[in-house]
């Protein structure tokens, strides 16, 4: 006959192990659901039949979002006749809880022959909102006529708001958006910026902005090795 104390210890140990296994299974199930939703959201047409089981049915398709952007005058896209034109457009799930979701759409926008992207936010109950991005306003004051020497270090004198980002890219995990706007014939000068997504506000805030004003052609062989690729940080402002 097995002592009662041993039976209690065995029963407690078995129950504890079962609880642990149930917890691991539940966490695995949650992780699988999140992964399925995220992979589904990264597809160009994220509301295909395979995805409908994961996302709320009222979430607009990429095509719906593109139609909205093309008709939105603040977006300023030139390709108003190309409402069906898809160039690496996609949607990303920023957050989801049951039937409530926040979606970010990454959409192509042609503007003066430039490759720009616009980003559209959609939330359950509030609908679409075009994302705006703060950018520093600055002036480059040159000491010569060929752009090889600055009279003073550039600094932000104010801020403006943009809706189109040249070569804009969004990280599907952090939701950070970056932009690279090259200048010149060789496109070896220009601006670079990054913006962080604020979940509570449903908006983007500027996190960094740099300018590289020197092109190799203007510098010449004498200064190219010293100044080519030199960046000036306009945000955050230096203390």
Coordinates of N, CA and C in Angstrom, one line a residue, residues 20-200:
X20 N 2.2 23.5 -16.2 CA 3.3 24.1 -17.0 C 3.2 23.8 -18.5
X21 N 2.8 22.5 -18.8 CA 2.7 22.2 -20.2 C 1.5 22.9 -20.8
X22 N 0.4 23.1 -20.1 CA -0.7 23.9 -20.6 C -0.3 25.3 -20.9
X23 N 0.5 25.9 -20.0 CA 1.0 27.2 -20.2 C 1.9 27.4 -21.4
X24 N 2.8 26.4 -21.6 CA 3.6 26.4 -22.8 C 2.8 26.3 -24.1
X25 N 1.8 25.4 -24.1 CA 0.9 25.2 -25.2 C 0.2 26.5 -25.6
X26 N -0.3 27.2 -24.5 CA -1.1 28.4 -24.7 C -0.2 29.5 -25.3
X27 N 1.1 29.6 -24.8 CA 2.0 30.7 -25.3 C 2.3 30.4 -26.7
X28 N 2.5 29.1 -27.1 CA 2.8 28.7 -28.4 C 1.7 29.0 -29.4
X29 N 0.5 28.8 -28.9 CA -0.7 29.1 -29.7 C -0.8 30.6 -30.0
X30 N -0.5 31.4 -28.9 CA -0.6 32.9 -29.1 C 0.5 33.4 -30.1
X31 N 1.7 32.8 -29.9 CA 2.8 33.2 -30.8 C 2.5 32.8 -32.2
X32 N 1.9 31.7 -32.4 CA 1.6 31.2 -33.8 C 0.5 32.1 -34.4
X33 N -0.4 32.6 -33.6 CA -1.5 33.4 -34.1 C -0.9 34.8 -34.5
X34 N 0.0 35.3 -33.7 CA 0.6 36.6 -34.0 C 1.5 36.5 -35.3
X35 N 2.2 35.4 -35.4 CA 3.1 35.2 -36.5 C 2.2 35.1 -37.8
X36 N 1.1 34.3 -37.7 CA 0.3 34.2 -38.9 C -0.3 35.5 -39.3
X37 N -0.8 36.3 -38.3 CA -1.3 37.6 -38.7 C -0.3 38.5 -39.3
X38 N 1.0 38.5 -38.8 CA 2.0 39.4 -39.3 C 2.4 38.9 -40.7
X39 N 2.6 37.6 -40.9 CA 2.9 37.1 -42.2 C 1.8 37.4 -43.2
X40 N 0.6 37.3 -42.8 CA -0.5 37.6 -43.6 C -0.5 39.1 -44.0
X41 N -0.2 40.0 -43.0 CA -0.2 41.4 -43.3 C 0.9 41.8 -44.2
X42 N 2.0 41.1 -44.3 CA 3.1 41.5 -45.2 C 2.8 41.2 -46.6
X43 N 1.8 40.4 -46.9 CA 1.5 40.1 -48.3 C 0.9 41.3 -49.0
X44 N 1.1 41.4 -50.3 CA 0.7 42.6 -51.1 C -0.9 42.6 -51.0
X45 N -1.5 41.5 -51.2 CA -3.0 41.5 -51.0 C -3.3 40.7 -49.7
X46 N -3.3 41.4 -48.6 CA -3.3 40.8 -47.3 C -4.7 40.3 -47.0
X47 N -5.7 40.5 -47.8 CA -7.0 40.0 -47.5 C -7.4 38.9 -48.4
X48 N -6.5 38.1 -48.8 CA -6.8 36.9 -49.6 C -7.5 35.9 -48.7
X49 N -8.1 34.9 -49.2 CA -8.9 34.0 -48.4 C -8.2 33.4 -47.3
X50 N -6.9 33.1 -47.4 CA -6.1 32.5 -46.4 C -5.9 33.4 -45.2
X51 N -6.0 34.7 -45.4 CA -5.8 35.7 -44.4 C -7.1 36.1 -43.7
X52 N -8.2 35.9 -44.3 CA -9.4 36.4 -43.7 C -9.7 35.8 -42.4
X53 N -9.2 34.6 -42.2 CA -9.5 33.9 -40.9 C -8.7 34.6 -39.8
X54 N -7.7 35.3 -40.1 CA -6.8 35.9 -39.1 C -7.2 37.4 -38.8
X55 N -7.5 38.2 -39.8 CA -7.8 39.6 -39.7 C -9.3 39.9 -39.7
X56 N -9.7 41.0 -39.0 CA -11.1 41.4 -39.1 C -11.6 41.6 -40.6
X57 N -12.8 41.2 -40.9 CA -13.3 41.3 -42.3 C -13.4 42.7 -42.8
X58 N -13.6 43.7 -41.9 CA -13.8 45.0 -42.4 C -12.6 45.8 -42.7
X59 N -11.4 45.2 -42.5 CA -10.1 45.9 -42.9 C -10.0 46.1 -44.4
X60 N -9.8 47.3 -44.8 CA -9.7 47.6 -46.2 C -8.5 46.9 -46.9
X61 N -8.7 46.5 -48.1 CA -7.6 45.9 -48.9 C -6.5 47.0 -49.3
X62 N -5.4 46.5 -49.8 CA -4.4 47.4 -50.3 C -5.0 48.3 -51.4
X63 N -5.7 47.6 -52.3 CA -6.4 48.3 -53.4 C -7.3 49.4 -52.9
X64 N -8.1 49.1 -51.8 CA -9.0 50.1 -51.3 C -8.2 51.3 -50.7
X65 N -7.1 51.0 -50.0 CA -6.3 52.1 -49.5 C -5.6 52.9 -50.6
X66 N -5.2 52.3 -51.6 CA -4.6 53.1 -52.7 C -5.6 54.0 -53.4
X67 N -6.9 53.6 -53.5 CA -7.9 54.4 -54.1 C -8.1 55.6 -53.2
X68 N -8.1 55.4 -51.9 CA -8.2 56.6 -51.0 C -7.1 57.6 -51.1
X69 N -5.8 57.1 -51.2 CA -4.7 57.9 -51.3 C -4.7 58.7 -52.6
X70 N -5.0 58.1 -53.7 CA -5.1 58.7 -55.0 C -6.1 59.9 -55.0
X71 N -7.2 59.7 -54.3 CA -8.2 60.7 -54.2 C -8.0 61.8 -53.2
X72 N -6.9 61.6 -52.3 CA -6.6 62.5 -51.2 C -5.7 63.6 -51.7
X73 N -6.2 64.8 -51.8 CA -5.4 66.0 -52.3 C -4.2 66.2 -51.5
X74 N -4.2 66.0 -50.2 CA -3.0 66.3 -49.4 C -1.9 65.3 -49.7
X75 N -2.2 64.2 -50.3 CA -1.1 63.2 -50.6 C -0.3 63.8 -51.8
X76 N -1.0 64.4 -52.7 CA -0.3 65.1 -53.9 C 0.3 64.1 -54.9
X77 N -0.2 62.9 -55.0 CA 0.3 62.0 -56.0 C 0.0 62.4 -57.4
X78 N 0.9 62.3 -58.3 CA 0.6 62.6 -59.7 C -0.1 61.6 -60.5
X79 N 0.0 60.3 -60.0 CA -0.6 59.2 -60.8 C -2.0 59.0 -60.5
X80 N -2.8 60.0 -60.6 CA -4.3 59.9 -60.3 C -5.0 59.0 -61.2
X81 N -4.4 58.8 -62.4 CA -5.1 57.9 -63.4 C -4.7 56.5 -63.2
X82 N -3.7 56.2 -62.4 CA -3.2 54.9 -62.2 C -3.6 54.3 -60.8
X83 N -4.9 54.3 -60.6 CA -5.4 53.9 -59.3 C -5.1 52.4 -59.1
X84 N -5.0 51.7 -60.1 CA -4.7 50.2 -60.0 C -3.2 49.9 -60.0
X85 N -2.4 50.9 -60.1 CA -1.0 50.6 -60.2 C -0.4 50.3 -58.8
X86 N 0.1 49.1 -58.7 CA 0.7 48.6 -57.5 C 2.2 48.4 -57.6
X87 N 3.0 49.1 -56.8 CA 4.4 49.0 -56.8 C 4.9 48.7 -55.4
X88 N 5.0 47.4 -55.1 CA 5.4 47.0 -53.8 C 4.6 47.5 -52.7
X89 N 3.3 47.8 -53.0 CA 2.4 48.3 -51.9 C 2.1 47.1 -51.0
X90 N 1.9 47.4 -49.7 CA 1.6 46.4 -48.7 C 0.9 47.0 -47.5
X91 N 0.4 46.1 -46.7 CA -0.2 46.5 -45.4 C 0.5 45.8 -44.3
X92 N 0.6 46.4 -43.1 CA 1.2 45.9 -42.0 C 0.3 46.1 -40.8
X93 N 0.2 45.0 -40.0 CA -0.7 45.1 -38.8 C 0.2 45.7 -37.7
X94 N -0.2 46.9 -37.3 CA 0.5 47.6 -36.2 C 0.1 47.0 -34.8
X95 N -1.2 46.7 -34.7 CA -1.8 46.1 -33.5 C -3.1 45.5 -33.8
X96 N -3.5 44.5 -33.0 CA -4.8 43.8 -33.2 C -5.2 43.2 -31.9
X97 N -6.5 43.4 -31.6 CA -7.1 42.7 -30.4 C -8.5 42.3 -30.8
X98 N -8.7 41.1 -31.1 CA -10.0 40.6 -31.5 C -10.4 41.3 -32.9
X99 N -11.5 42.0 -32.9 CA -12.0 42.6 -34.1 C -11.5 44.1 -34.2
X100 N -10.7 44.5 -33.3 CA -10.1 45.9 -33.3 C -8.7 45.8 -33.8
X101 N -8.4 46.6 -34.8 CA -7.0 46.6 -35.4 C -6.6 48.0 -35.8
X102 N -5.2 48.1 -35.9 CA -4.6 49.3 -36.4 C -3.7 48.8 -37.6
X103 N -3.9 49.3 -38.8 CA -3.2 48.9 -39.9 C -2.4 50.1 -40.5
X104 N -1.2 49.8 -41.0 CA -0.4 50.8 -41.7 C -0.3 50.3 -43.2
X105 N -0.6 51.2 -44.1 CA -0.5 50.9 -45.6 C 0.7 51.6 -46.1
X106 N 1.6 50.9 -46.8 CA 2.8 51.5 -47.4 C 2.5 51.5 -48.9
X107 N 2.4 52.7 -49.5 CA 1.9 52.9 -50.8 C 2.8 53.7 -51.7
X108 N 2.9 53.3 -53.0 CA 3.7 54.1 -53.9 C 3.0 55.3 -54.3
X109 N 3.7 56.4 -54.5 CA 3.2 57.7 -54.9 C 4.1 58.4 -55.9
X110 N 3.7 58.5 -57.1 CA 4.6 59.2 -58.1 C 4.4 60.7 -58.0
X111 N 5.6 61.4 -57.8 CA 5.5 62.9 -57.6 C 6.7 63.5 -58.4
X112 N 6.4 64.2 -59.5 CA 7.5 64.8 -60.3 C 8.6 63.8 -60.6
X113 N 8.2 62.7 -61.1 CA 9.1 61.6 -61.5 C 9.9 61.1 -60.4
X114 N 9.6 61.4 -59.1 CA 10.4 60.9 -58.0 C 9.7 59.7 -57.4
X115 N 10.5 58.8 -56.9 CA 10.0 57.6 -56.3 C 9.7 57.9 -54.8
X116 N 8.5 58.2 -54.5 CA 8.1 58.5 -53.1 C 7.1 57.5 -52.6
X117 N 7.0 57.4 -51.3 CA 6.0 56.6 -50.6 C 5.2 57.4 -49.7
X118 N 3.9 57.0 -49.6 CA 3.0 57.6 -48.6 C 2.6 56.5 -47.7
X119 N 2.2 56.9 -46.5 CA 1.8 55.9 -45.5 C 0.5 56.3 -44.9
X120 N -0.4 55.3 -44.9 CA -1.8 55.5 -44.5 C -2.1 54.7 -43.3
X121 N -2.7 55.3 -42.3 CA -3.1 54.6 -41.1 C -4.6 54.3 -41.2
X122 N -5.0 53.1 -40.8 CA -6.4 52.8 -40.7 C -6.7 52.1 -39.3
X123 N -7.7 52.6 -38.6 CA -8.1 52.1 -37.3 C -9.5 51.7 -37.3
X124 N -9.9 50.7 -36.7 CA -11.3 50.3 -36.5 C -12.0 51.4 -35.7
X125 N -13.1 51.8 -36.2 CA -14.0 52.9 -35.7 C -13.6 54.3 -36.1
X126 N -12.3 54.5 -36.5 CA -12.0 55.8 -36.9 C -11.6 55.9 -38.4
X127 N -11.3 54.8 -39.1 CA -11.0 54.8 -40.5 C -9.6 55.3 -40.9
X128 N -9.5 55.9 -42.1 CA -8.2 56.3 -42.7 C -7.7 57.6 -42.1
X129 N -6.3 57.7 -42.0 CA -5.7 58.9 -41.8 C -4.3 58.9 -42.5
X130 N -4.1 60.0 -43.2 CA -2.8 60.1 -43.9 C -1.7 60.5 -42.9
X131 N -0.6 59.8 -43.0 CA 0.5 60.1 -42.0 C 1.3 61.3 -42.5
X132 N 1.7 62.1 -41.5 CA 2.5 63.3 -41.8 C 3.8 63.2 -41.0
X133 N 4.8 63.7 -41.6 CA 6.2 63.6 -41.1 C 6.9 64.9 -40.9
X134 N 7.3 65.2 -39.7 CA 8.0 66.5 -39.5 C 9.4 66.4 -40.0
X135 N 9.9 67.5 -40.7 CA 11.2 67.6 -41.3 C 11.8 68.9 -40.9
X136 N 13.1 69.0 -40.6 CA 13.7 70.3 -40.3 C 13.8 71.1 -41.6
X137 N 13.7 72.4 -41.4 CA 13.9 73.4 -42.4 C 15.3 74.0 -42.1
X138 N 16.1 74.1 -43.2 CA 17.5 74.6 -43.0 C 18.0 75.3 -44.2
X139 N 19.1 75.9 -44.1 CA 19.7 76.6 -45.3 C 21.2 76.3 -45.3
X140 N 21.6 76.0 -46.6 CA 23.0 75.7 -46.8 C 23.7 77.0 -47.3
X141 N 24.5 77.6 -46.5 CA 25.2 78.8 -46.9 C 26.7 78.5 -47.3
X142 N 27.0 78.7 -48.6 CA 28.3 78.3 -49.1 C 29.3 79.4 -49.1
X143 N 30.5 79.1 -48.9 CA 31.6 80.1 -48.9 C 32.1 80.3 -50.3
X144 N 31.7 79.4 -51.3 CA 32.2 79.6 -52.6 C 31.0 79.3 -53.6
X145 N 31.2 79.4 -54.9 CA 30.1 79.3 -55.8 C 29.9 77.8 -56.3
X146 N 30.8 76.9 -55.9 CA 30.7 75.6 -56.5 C 30.3 74.5 -55.4
X147 N 30.0 75.0 -54.2 CA 29.5 74.1 -53.2 C 30.5 73.2 -52.6
X148 N 31.7 73.7 -52.5 CA 32.8 72.8 -51.9 C 33.2 73.2 -50.5
X149 N 32.6 74.3 -50.0 CA 33.0 74.7 -48.6 C 31.8 75.5 -48.1
X150 N 31.4 75.1 -46.9 CA 30.3 75.8 -46.2 C 30.7 77.0 -45.4
X151 N 30.0 78.1 -45.5 CA 30.3 79.3 -44.7 C 30.0 79.0 -43.2
X152 N 29.0 78.2 -42.9 CA 28.7 77.9 -41.5 C 28.0 76.5 -41.5
X153 N 28.0 75.9 -40.3 CA 27.4 74.6 -40.2 C 25.9 74.7 -40.3
X154 N 25.3 73.8 -41.1 CA 23.8 73.9 -41.2 C 23.1 73.5 -39.9
X155 N 22.0 74.2 -39.6 CA 21.2 73.9 -38.5 C 19.7 74.1 -38.8
X156 N 18.9 73.4 -38.0 CA 17.4 73.6 -38.2 C 17.0 75.0 -37.8
X157 N 16.2 75.7 -38.7 CA 15.7 77.0 -38.3 C 14.2 76.9 -38.1
X158 N 13.6 75.7 -38.3 CA 12.2 75.5 -38.2 C 11.9 74.1 -38.7
X159 N 10.6 73.8 -38.8 CA 10.1 72.5 -39.2 C 9.0 72.6 -40.2
X160 N 8.9 71.7 -41.1 CA 7.8 71.6 -42.0 C 7.2 70.2 -42.0
X161 N 6.1 70.0 -42.6 CA 5.4 68.7 -42.6 C 5.3 68.2 -44.0
X162 N 5.7 66.9 -44.2 CA 5.7 66.2 -45.5 C 4.7 65.0 -45.4
X163 N 4.1 64.7 -46.5 CA 3.3 63.5 -46.6 C 4.0 62.4 -47.5
X164 N 4.8 62.9 -48.4 CA 5.6 62.0 -49.3 C 7.0 61.9 -48.8
X165 N 7.5 60.6 -48.8 CA 8.9 60.4 -48.4 C 9.7 59.8 -49.5
X166 N 10.7 60.4 -50.0 CA 11.5 59.8 -51.1 C 12.2 58.5 -50.6
X167 N 12.0 57.5 -51.4 CA 12.6 56.1 -51.0 C 12.2 55.7 -49.6
X168 N 11.0 56.0 -49.2 CA 10.5 55.7 -47.9 C 10.4 54.2 -47.7
X169 N 10.9 53.7 -46.5 CA 10.8 52.3 -46.1 C 10.3 52.2 -44.7
X170 N 9.5 51.1 -44.5 CA 9.0 50.9 -43.1 C 9.5 49.5 -42.7
X171 N 9.9 49.5 -41.4 CA 10.3 48.2 -40.8 C 9.1 47.5 -40.3
X172 N 8.7 46.3 -40.8 CA 7.5 45.7 -40.4 C 7.5 45.3 -38.9
X173 N 8.6 45.2 -38.2 CA 8.6 44.8 -36.8 C 8.6 46.0 -35.9
X174 N 9.5 47.0 -36.1 CA 9.5 48.2 -35.2 C 8.5 49.3 -35.7
X175 N 8.1 49.2 -37.0 CA 7.2 50.2 -37.6 C 8.0 51.5 -37.9
X176 N 9.3 51.5 -37.6 CA 10.1 52.7 -37.9 C 10.1 53.0 -39.4
X177 N 10.0 54.2 -39.8 CA 10.0 54.6 -41.2 C 11.3 55.4 -41.5
X178 N 12.0 55.1 -42.6 CA 13.2 55.8 -42.9 C 13.0 56.4 -44.4
X179 N 13.8 57.5 -44.6 CA 13.7 58.1 -46.0 C 15.1 58.5 -46.4
X180 N 15.4 58.3 -47.7 CA 16.7 58.7 -48.2 C 16.5 59.5 -49.5
X181 N 16.8 60.8 -49.4 CA 16.6 61.7 -50.6 C 17.9 62.1 -51.2
X182 N 18.4 61.4 -52.2 CA 19.7 61.8 -52.8 C 19.6 63.0 -53.7
X183 N 20.8 63.7 -53.8 CA 20.9 64.9 -54.7 C 21.9 64.7 -55.7
X184 N 21.9 65.6 -56.7 CA 23.0 65.7 -57.6 C 23.0 64.7 -58.7
X185 N 23.9 64.9 -59.7 CA 24.0 64.1 -60.9 C 24.4 62.6 -60.4
X186 N 25.2 62.5 -59.5 CA 25.7 61.2 -59.0 C 24.9 60.7 -57.8
X187 N 24.0 61.5 -57.3 CA 23.2 61.2 -56.2 C 24.0 60.8 -55.0
X188 N 25.1 61.5 -54.7 CA 26.0 61.2 -53.6 C 26.0 62.2 -52.5
X189 N 24.9 63.0 -52.5 CA 24.7 63.9 -51.4 C 23.2 63.8 -51.1
X190 N 22.7 64.4 -50.0 CA 21.3 64.4 -49.8 C 20.9 64.3 -48.3
X191 N 19.6 63.9 -48.1 CA 19.1 63.9 -46.7 C 18.7 62.5 -46.3
X192 N 18.8 62.2 -45.0 CA 18.3 61.0 -44.5 C 17.5 61.2 -43.2
X193 N 16.4 60.6 -43.1 CA 15.6 60.8 -41.9 C 14.9 59.6 -41.4
X194 N 14.5 59.5 -40.1 CA 13.8 58.4 -39.6 C 12.7 58.9 -38.6
X195 N 11.6 58.1 -38.5 CA 10.5 58.5 -37.7 C 10.0 57.3 -37.0
X196 N 9.6 57.5 -35.7 CA 9.1 56.4 -34.8 C 7.6 56.5 -34.7
X197 N 7.0 55.3 -34.7 CA 5.5 55.2 -34.6 C 5.1 55.3 -33.1
X198 N 4.2 56.3 -32.9 CA 3.6 56.4 -31.5 C 2.3 55.7 -31.5
X199 N 2.2 54.6 -30.8 CA 1.0 53.8 -30.8 C -0.2 54.5 -30.3
X200 N -0.1 55.1 -29.1 CA -1.2 55.8 -28.5 C -1.8 56.9 -29.4

